[in-house]
Coordinates of N, CA and C in Angstrom, one line a residue:
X5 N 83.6 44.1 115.8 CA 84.2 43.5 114.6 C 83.1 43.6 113.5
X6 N 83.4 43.9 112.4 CA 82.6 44.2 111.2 C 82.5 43.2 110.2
X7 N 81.5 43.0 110.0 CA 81.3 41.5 109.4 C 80.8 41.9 107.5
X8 N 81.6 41.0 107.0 CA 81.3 41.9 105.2 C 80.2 40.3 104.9
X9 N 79.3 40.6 104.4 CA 78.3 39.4 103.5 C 78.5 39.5 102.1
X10 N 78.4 38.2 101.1 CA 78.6 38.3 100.2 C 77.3 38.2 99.3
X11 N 76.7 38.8 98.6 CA 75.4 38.1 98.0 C 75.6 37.3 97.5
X12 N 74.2 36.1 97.6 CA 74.0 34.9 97.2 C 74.6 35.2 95.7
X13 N 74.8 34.1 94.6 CA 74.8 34.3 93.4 C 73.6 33.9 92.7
X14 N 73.4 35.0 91.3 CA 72.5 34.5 90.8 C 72.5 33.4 90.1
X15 N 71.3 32.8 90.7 CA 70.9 31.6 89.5 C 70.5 31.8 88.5
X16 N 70.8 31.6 87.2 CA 70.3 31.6 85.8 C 69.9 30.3 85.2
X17 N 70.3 29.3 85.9 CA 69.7 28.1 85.7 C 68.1 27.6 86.3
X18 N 67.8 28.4 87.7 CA 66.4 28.3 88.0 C 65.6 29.6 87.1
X19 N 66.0 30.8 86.9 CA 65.5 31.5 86.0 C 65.1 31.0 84.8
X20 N 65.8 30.6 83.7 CA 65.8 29.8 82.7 C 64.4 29.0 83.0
X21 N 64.7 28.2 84.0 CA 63.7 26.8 83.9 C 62.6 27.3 84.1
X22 N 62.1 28.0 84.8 CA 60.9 29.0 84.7 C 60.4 29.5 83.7
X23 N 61.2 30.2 83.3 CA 60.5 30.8 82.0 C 59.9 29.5 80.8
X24 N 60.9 28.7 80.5 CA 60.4 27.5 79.9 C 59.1 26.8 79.8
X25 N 59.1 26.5 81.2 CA 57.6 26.0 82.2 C 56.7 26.8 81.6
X26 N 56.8 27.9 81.7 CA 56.0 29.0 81.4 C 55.8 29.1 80.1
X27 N 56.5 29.2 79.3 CA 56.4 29.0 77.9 C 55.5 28.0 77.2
X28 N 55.9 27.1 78.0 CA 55.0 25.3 77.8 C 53.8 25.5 77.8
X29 N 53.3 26.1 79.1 CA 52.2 26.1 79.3 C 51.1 27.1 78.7
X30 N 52.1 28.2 78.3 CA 51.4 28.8 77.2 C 50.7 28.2 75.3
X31 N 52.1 27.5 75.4 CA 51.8 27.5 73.9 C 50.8 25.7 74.1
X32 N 50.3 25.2 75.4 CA 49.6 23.9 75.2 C 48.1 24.5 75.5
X33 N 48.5 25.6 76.2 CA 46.9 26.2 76.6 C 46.1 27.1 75.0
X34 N 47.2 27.2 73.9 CA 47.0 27.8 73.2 C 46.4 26.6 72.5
X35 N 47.3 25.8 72.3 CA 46.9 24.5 71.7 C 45.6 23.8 71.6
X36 N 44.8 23.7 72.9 CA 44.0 23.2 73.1 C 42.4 24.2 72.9
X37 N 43.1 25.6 73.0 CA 42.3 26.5 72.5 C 41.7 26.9 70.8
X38 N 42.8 26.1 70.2 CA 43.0 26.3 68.9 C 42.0 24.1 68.3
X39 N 42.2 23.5 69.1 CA 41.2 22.7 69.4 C 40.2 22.4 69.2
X40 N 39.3 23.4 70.4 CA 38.4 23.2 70.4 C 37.6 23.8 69.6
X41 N 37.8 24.8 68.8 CA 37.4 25.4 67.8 C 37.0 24.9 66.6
X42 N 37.5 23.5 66.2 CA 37.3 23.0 65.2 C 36.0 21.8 65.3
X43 N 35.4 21.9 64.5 CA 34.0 21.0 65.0 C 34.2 20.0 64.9
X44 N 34.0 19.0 65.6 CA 34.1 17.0 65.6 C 33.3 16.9 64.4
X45 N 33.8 15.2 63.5 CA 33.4 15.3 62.9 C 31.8 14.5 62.9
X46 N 30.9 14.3 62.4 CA 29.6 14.3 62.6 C 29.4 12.4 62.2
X47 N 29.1 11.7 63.6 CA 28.6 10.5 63.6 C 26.8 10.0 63.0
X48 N 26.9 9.0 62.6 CA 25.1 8.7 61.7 C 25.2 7.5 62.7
X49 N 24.1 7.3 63.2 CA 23.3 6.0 63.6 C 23.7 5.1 62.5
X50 N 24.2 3.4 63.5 CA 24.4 2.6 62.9 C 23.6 1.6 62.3
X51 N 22.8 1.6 60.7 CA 22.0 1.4 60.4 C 22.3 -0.7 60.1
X52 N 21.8 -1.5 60.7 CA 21.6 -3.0 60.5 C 21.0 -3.6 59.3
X53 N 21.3 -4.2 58.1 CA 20.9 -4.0 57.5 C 20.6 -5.7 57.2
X54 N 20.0 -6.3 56.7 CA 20.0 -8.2 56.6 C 20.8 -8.3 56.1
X55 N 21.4 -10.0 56.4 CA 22.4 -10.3 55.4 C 21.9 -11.0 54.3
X56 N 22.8 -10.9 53.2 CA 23.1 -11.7 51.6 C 22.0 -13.5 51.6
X57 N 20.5 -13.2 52.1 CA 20.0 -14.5 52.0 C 18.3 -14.6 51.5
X58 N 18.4 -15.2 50.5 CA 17.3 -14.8 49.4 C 16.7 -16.5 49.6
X59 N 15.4 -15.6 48.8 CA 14.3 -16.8 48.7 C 13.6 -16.5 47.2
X60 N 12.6 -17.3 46.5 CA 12.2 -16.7 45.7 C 10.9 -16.5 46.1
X61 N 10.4 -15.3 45.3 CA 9.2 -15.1 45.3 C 8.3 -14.9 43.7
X62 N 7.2 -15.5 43.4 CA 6.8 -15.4 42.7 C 5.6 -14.4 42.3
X63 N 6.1 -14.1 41.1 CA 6.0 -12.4 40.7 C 5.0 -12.4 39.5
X64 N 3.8 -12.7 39.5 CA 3.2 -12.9 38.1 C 3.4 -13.8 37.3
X65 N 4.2 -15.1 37.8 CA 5.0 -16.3 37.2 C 6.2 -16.2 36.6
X66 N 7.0 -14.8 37.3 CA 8.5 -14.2 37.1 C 8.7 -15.1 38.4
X67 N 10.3 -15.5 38.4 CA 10.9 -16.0 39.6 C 11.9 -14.7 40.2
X68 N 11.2 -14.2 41.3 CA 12.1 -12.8 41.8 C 12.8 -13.1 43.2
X69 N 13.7 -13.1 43.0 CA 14.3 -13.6 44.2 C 15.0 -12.0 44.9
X70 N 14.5 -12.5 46.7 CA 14.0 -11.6 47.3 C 14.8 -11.6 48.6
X71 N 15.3 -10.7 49.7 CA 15.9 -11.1 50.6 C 14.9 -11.7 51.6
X72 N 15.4 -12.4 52.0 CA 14.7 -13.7 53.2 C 13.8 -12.8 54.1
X73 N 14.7 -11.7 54.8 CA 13.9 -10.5 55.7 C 13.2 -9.3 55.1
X74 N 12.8 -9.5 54.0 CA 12.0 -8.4 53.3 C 10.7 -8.9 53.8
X75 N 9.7 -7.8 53.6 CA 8.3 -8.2 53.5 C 7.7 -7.7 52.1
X76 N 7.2 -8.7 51.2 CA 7.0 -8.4 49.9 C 4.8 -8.3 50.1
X77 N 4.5 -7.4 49.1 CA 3.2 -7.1 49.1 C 3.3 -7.0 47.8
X78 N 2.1 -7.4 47.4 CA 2.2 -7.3 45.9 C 0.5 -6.9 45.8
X79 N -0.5 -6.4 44.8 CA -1.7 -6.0 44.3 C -1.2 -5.1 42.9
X80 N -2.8 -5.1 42.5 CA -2.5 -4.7 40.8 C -2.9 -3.1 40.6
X81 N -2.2 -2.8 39.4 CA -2.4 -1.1 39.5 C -3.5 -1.1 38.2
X82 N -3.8 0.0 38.5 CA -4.7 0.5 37.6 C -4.8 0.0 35.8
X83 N -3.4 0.6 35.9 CA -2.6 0.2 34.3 C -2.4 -1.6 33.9
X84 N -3.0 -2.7 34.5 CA -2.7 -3.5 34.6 C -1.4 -4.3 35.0
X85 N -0.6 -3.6 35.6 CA 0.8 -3.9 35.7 C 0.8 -4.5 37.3
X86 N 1.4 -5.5 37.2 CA 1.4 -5.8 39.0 C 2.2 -5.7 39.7
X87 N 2.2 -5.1 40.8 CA 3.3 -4.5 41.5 C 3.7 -5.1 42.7
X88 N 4.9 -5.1 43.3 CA 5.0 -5.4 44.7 C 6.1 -4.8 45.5
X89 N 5.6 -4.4 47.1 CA 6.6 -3.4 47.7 C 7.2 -4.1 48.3
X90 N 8.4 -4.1 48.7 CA 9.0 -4.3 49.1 C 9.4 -3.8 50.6
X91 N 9.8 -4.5 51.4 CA 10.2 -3.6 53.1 C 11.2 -4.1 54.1
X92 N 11.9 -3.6 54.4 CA 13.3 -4.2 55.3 C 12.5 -4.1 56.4
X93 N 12.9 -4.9 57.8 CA 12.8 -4.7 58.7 C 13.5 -3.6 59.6
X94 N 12.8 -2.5 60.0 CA 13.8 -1.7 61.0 C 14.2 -0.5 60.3
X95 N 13.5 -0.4 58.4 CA 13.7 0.6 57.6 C 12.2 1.1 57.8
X96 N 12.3 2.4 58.1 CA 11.2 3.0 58.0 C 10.9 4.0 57.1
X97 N 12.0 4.1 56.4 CA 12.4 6.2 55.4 C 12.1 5.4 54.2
X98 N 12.2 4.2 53.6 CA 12.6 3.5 52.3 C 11.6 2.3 52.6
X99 N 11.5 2.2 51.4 CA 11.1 0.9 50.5 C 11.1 0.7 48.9
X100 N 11.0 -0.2 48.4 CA 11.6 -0.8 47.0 C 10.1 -1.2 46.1
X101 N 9.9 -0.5 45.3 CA 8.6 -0.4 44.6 C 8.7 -1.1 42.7
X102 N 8.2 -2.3 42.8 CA 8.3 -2.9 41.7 C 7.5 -3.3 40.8
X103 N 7.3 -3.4 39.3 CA 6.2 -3.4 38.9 C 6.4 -3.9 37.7
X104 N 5.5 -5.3 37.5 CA 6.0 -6.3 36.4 C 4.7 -6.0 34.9
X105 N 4.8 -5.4 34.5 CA 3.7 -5.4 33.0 C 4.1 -5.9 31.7
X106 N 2.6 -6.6 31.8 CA 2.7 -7.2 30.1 C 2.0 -6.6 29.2
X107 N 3.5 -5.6 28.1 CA 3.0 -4.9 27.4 C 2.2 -5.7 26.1
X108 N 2.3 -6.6 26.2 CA 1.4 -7.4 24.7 C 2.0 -8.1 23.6
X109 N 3.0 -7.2 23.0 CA 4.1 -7.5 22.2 C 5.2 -7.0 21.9
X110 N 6.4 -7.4 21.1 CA 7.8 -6.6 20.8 C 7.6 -5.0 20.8
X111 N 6.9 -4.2 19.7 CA 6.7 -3.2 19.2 C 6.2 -2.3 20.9
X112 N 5.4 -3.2 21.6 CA 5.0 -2.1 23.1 C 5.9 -2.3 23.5
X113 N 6.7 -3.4 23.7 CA 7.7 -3.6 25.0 C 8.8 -2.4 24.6
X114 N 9.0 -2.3 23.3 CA 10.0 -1.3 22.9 C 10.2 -0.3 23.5
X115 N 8.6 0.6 23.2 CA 7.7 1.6 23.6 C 8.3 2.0 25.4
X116 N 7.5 1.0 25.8 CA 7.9 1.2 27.0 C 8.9 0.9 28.2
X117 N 10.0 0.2 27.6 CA 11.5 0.3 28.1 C 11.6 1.8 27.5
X118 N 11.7 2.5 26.6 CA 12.5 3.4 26.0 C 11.8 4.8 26.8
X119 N 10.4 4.5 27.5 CA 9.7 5.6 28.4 C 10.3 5.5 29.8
X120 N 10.5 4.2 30.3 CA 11.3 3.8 31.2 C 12.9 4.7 31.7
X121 N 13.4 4.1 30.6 CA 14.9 5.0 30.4 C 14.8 6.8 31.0
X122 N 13.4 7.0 30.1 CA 13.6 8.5 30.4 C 13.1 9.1 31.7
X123 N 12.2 8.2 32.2 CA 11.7 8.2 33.8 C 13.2 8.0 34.8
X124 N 13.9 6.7 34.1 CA 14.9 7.1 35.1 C 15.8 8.2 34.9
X125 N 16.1 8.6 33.7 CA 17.2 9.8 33.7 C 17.4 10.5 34.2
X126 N 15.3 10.8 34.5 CA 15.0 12.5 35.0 C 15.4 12.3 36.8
X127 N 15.1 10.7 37.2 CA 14.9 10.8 38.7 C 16.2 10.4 38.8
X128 N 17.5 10.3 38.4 CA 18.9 10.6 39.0 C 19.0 12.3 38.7
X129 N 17.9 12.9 38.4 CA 18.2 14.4 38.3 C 19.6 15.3 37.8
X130 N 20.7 14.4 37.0 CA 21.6 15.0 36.6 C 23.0 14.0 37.4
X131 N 22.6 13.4 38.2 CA 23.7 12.9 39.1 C 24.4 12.0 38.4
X132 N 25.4 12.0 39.1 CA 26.1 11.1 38.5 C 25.7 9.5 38.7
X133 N 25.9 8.7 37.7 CA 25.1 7.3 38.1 C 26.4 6.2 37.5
X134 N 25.9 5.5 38.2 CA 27.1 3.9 38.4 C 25.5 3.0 37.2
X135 N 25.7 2.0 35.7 CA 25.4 2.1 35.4 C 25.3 0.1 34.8
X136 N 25.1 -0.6 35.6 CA 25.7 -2.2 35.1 C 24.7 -2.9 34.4
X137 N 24.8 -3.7 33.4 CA 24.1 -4.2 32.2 C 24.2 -6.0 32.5
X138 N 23.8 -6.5 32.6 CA 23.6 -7.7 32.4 C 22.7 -8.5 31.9
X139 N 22.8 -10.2 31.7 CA 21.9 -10.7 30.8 C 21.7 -11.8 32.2
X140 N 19.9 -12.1 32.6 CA 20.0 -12.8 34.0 C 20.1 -14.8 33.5
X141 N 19.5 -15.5 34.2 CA 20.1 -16.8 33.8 C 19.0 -17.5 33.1
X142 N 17.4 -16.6 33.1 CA 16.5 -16.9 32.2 C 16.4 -16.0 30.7
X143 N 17.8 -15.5 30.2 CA 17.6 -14.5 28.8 C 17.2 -13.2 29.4
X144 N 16.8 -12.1 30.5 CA 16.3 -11.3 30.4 C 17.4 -10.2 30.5
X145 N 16.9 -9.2 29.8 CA 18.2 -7.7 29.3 C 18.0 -7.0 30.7
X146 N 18.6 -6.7 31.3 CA 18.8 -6.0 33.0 C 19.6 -5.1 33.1
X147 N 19.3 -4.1 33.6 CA 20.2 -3.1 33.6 C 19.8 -2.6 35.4
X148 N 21.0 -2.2 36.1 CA 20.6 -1.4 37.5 C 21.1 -0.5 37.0
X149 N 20.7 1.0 38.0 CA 21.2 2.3 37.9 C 21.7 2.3 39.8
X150 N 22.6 2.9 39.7 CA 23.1 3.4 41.2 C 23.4 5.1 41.5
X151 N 22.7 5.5 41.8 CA 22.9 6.8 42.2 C 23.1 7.7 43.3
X152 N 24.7 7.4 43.6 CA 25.0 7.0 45.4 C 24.5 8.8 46.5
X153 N 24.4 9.7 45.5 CA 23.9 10.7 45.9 C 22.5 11.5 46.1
X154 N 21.6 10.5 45.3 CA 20.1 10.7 45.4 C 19.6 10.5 47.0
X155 N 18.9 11.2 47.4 CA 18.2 11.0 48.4 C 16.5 10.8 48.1
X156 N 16.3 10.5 46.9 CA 14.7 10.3 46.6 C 14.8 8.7 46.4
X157 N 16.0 8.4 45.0 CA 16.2 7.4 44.2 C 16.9 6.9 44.0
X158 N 18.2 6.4 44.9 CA 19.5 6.0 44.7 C 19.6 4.8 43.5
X159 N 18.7 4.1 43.7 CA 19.0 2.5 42.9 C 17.7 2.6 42.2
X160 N 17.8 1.9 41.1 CA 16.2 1.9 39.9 C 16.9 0.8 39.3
X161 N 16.1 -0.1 38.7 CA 16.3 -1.3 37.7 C 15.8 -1.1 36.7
X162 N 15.7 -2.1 35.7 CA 14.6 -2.2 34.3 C 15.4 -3.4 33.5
X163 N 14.5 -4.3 33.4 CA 14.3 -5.8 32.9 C 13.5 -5.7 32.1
X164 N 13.9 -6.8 30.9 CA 12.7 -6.7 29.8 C 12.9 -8.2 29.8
X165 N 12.1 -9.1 28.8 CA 12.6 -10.9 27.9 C 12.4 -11.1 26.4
X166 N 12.7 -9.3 26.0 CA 12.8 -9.3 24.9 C 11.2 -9.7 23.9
X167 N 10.3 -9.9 24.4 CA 9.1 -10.5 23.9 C 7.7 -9.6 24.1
X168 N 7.7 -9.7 25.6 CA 6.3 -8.6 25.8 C 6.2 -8.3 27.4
X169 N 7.7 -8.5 28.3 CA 7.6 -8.6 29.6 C 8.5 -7.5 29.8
X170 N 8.2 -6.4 31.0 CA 9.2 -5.5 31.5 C 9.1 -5.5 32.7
X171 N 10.0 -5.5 33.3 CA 10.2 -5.5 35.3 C 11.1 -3.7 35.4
X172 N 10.4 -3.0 36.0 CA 10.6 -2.0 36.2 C 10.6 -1.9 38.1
X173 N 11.5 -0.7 38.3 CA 11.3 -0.4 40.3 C 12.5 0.0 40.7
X174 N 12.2 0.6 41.4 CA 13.3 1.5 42.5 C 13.3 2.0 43.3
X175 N 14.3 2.0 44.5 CA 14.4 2.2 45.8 C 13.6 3.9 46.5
X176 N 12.9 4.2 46.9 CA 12.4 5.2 47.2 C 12.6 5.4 48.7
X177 N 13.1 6.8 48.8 CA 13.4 7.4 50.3 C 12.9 8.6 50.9
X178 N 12.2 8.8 51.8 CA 11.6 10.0 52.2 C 12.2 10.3 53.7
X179 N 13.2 11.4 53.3 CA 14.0 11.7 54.1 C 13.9 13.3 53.9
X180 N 14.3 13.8 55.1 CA 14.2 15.2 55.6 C 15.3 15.9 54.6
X181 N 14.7 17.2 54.2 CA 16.2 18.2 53.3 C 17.0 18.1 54.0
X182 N 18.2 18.4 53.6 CA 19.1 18.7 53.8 C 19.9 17.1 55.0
X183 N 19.6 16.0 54.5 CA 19.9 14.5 55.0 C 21.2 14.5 54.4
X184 N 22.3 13.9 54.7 CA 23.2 13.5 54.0 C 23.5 12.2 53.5
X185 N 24.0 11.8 52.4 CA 23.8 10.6 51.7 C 24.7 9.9 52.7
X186 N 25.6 10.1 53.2 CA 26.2 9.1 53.9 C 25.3 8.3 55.0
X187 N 24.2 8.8 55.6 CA 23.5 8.3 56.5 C 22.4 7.4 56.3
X188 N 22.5 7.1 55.2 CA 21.7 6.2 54.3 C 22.3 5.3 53.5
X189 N 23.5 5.7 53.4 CA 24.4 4.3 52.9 C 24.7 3.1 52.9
X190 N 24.3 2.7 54.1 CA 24.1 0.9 54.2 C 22.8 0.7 53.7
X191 N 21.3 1.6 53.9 CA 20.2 1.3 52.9 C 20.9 0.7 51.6
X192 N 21.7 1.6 50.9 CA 21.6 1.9 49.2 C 22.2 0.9 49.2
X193 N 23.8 0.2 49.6 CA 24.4 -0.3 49.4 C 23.7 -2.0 49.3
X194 N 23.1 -2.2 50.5 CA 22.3 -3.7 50.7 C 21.5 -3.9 49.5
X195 N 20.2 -2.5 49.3 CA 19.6 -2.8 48.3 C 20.2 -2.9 46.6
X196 N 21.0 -1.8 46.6 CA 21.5 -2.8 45.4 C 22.3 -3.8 45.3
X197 N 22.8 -4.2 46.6 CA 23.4 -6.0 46.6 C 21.9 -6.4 45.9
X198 N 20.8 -6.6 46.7 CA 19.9 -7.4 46.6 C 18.8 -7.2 45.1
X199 N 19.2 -6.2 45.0 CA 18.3 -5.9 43.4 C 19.3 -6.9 42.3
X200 N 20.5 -6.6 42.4 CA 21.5 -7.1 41.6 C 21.6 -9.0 41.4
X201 N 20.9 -9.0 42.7 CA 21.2 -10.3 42.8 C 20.1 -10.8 42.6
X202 N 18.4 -10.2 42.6 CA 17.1 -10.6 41.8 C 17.6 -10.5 40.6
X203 N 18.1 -9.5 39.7 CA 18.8 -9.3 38.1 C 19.0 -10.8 38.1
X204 N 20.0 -11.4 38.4 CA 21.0 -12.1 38.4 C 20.4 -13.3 37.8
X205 N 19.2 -13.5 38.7 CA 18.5 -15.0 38.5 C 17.5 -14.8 38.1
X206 N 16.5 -13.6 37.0 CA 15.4 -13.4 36.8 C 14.8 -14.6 35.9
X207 N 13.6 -15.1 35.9 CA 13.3 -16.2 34.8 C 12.1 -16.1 35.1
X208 N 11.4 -16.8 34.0 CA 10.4 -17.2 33.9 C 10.1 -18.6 35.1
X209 N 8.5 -18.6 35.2 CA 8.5 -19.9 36.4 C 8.2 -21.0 35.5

């Protein structure tokens, strides 16, 4: 007896699902290839910076109020002017260099705010500068500079009392070329909280 067989039928439903699978796995392998190619973006060490808590320190018989965790030095320069540095704890690239002279009278003090001005212009080197004016709670004319892209000199002050007193100083940083300012940004930011807030309350003692 002769026996007839039928072929199985094709499945086009397990075909189908195959190729799909397959398709998946191409375009995720692609995916992930297209991935890794793009560079993470670049993390900075998280810099600690003190908080918002001052003391005064007496500056030539200027009242300078100072953050609590600074370490202040002060000695006299050459020019008669007396100076004092400033130092965070845990900041080693930066410190804040300030310097109180008594030009004598109106006509010097003029003199030398208006030399001042041009010292700072040249050290924002063109940058763009954030620029706040105020009057502190002893009469003194204050101005900060912020220059959130300097890597030498982000922040500079200049105080006068209108008579024969000028308070000059600014944040200095010695940092490697090619640093980017973001990595230094809780520096600039703290110190000019804290310069802003010496402005704020400058006086005579």
């Amino acid at each position: 007896m002769r026996r007839h067989y039928r072929p199985a039928p094709f499945r086009f439903e397990a075909i189908a699902l195959a190729i799909a699978v397959a398709a998946l796995a191409l375009v995720s392998g692609c995916r992930r290839a297209e991935e890794s190619v793009y560079p993470k973006p670049e993390g900075w060490p998280r810099i600690e910076m003190p908080a918002a808590d001052y003391r005064i320190h007496n500056l030539g018989g200027v009242a300078l109020m100072v953050n609590s965790a600074a370490t202040v030095e002060t000695h006299d320069s050459k020019q008669g002017a007396l100076w004092a540095d400033l130092s965070y704890p845990g900041v080693s690239d930066g410190k804040i260099y300030l310097s109180l002279t008594d030009t004598g009278d109106p006509e010097a003090l003029g003199a030398a705010v208006e030399n001042r001005h041009e010292r700072m212009e040249l050290n924002t080197g063109g940058a763009l500068t954030e620029l706040t004016e105020l009057t502190s709670e002893g009469g003194w004319t204050c101005e900060i500079a912020l220059t959130r892209s300097s890597l030498t000199t982000p922040v500079q002050i200049l105080a006068h009392d209108g008579e024969r007193r000028m308070l000059s100083g600014a944040l200095y940083l010695n940092l490697p070329a090619g640093t980017s300012p973001d990595s230094v940004a809780p520096i600039v930011r703290a110190v000019n909280r804290d310069l802003t807030e010496a402005l704020k309350h400058l006086r005579r003692l």
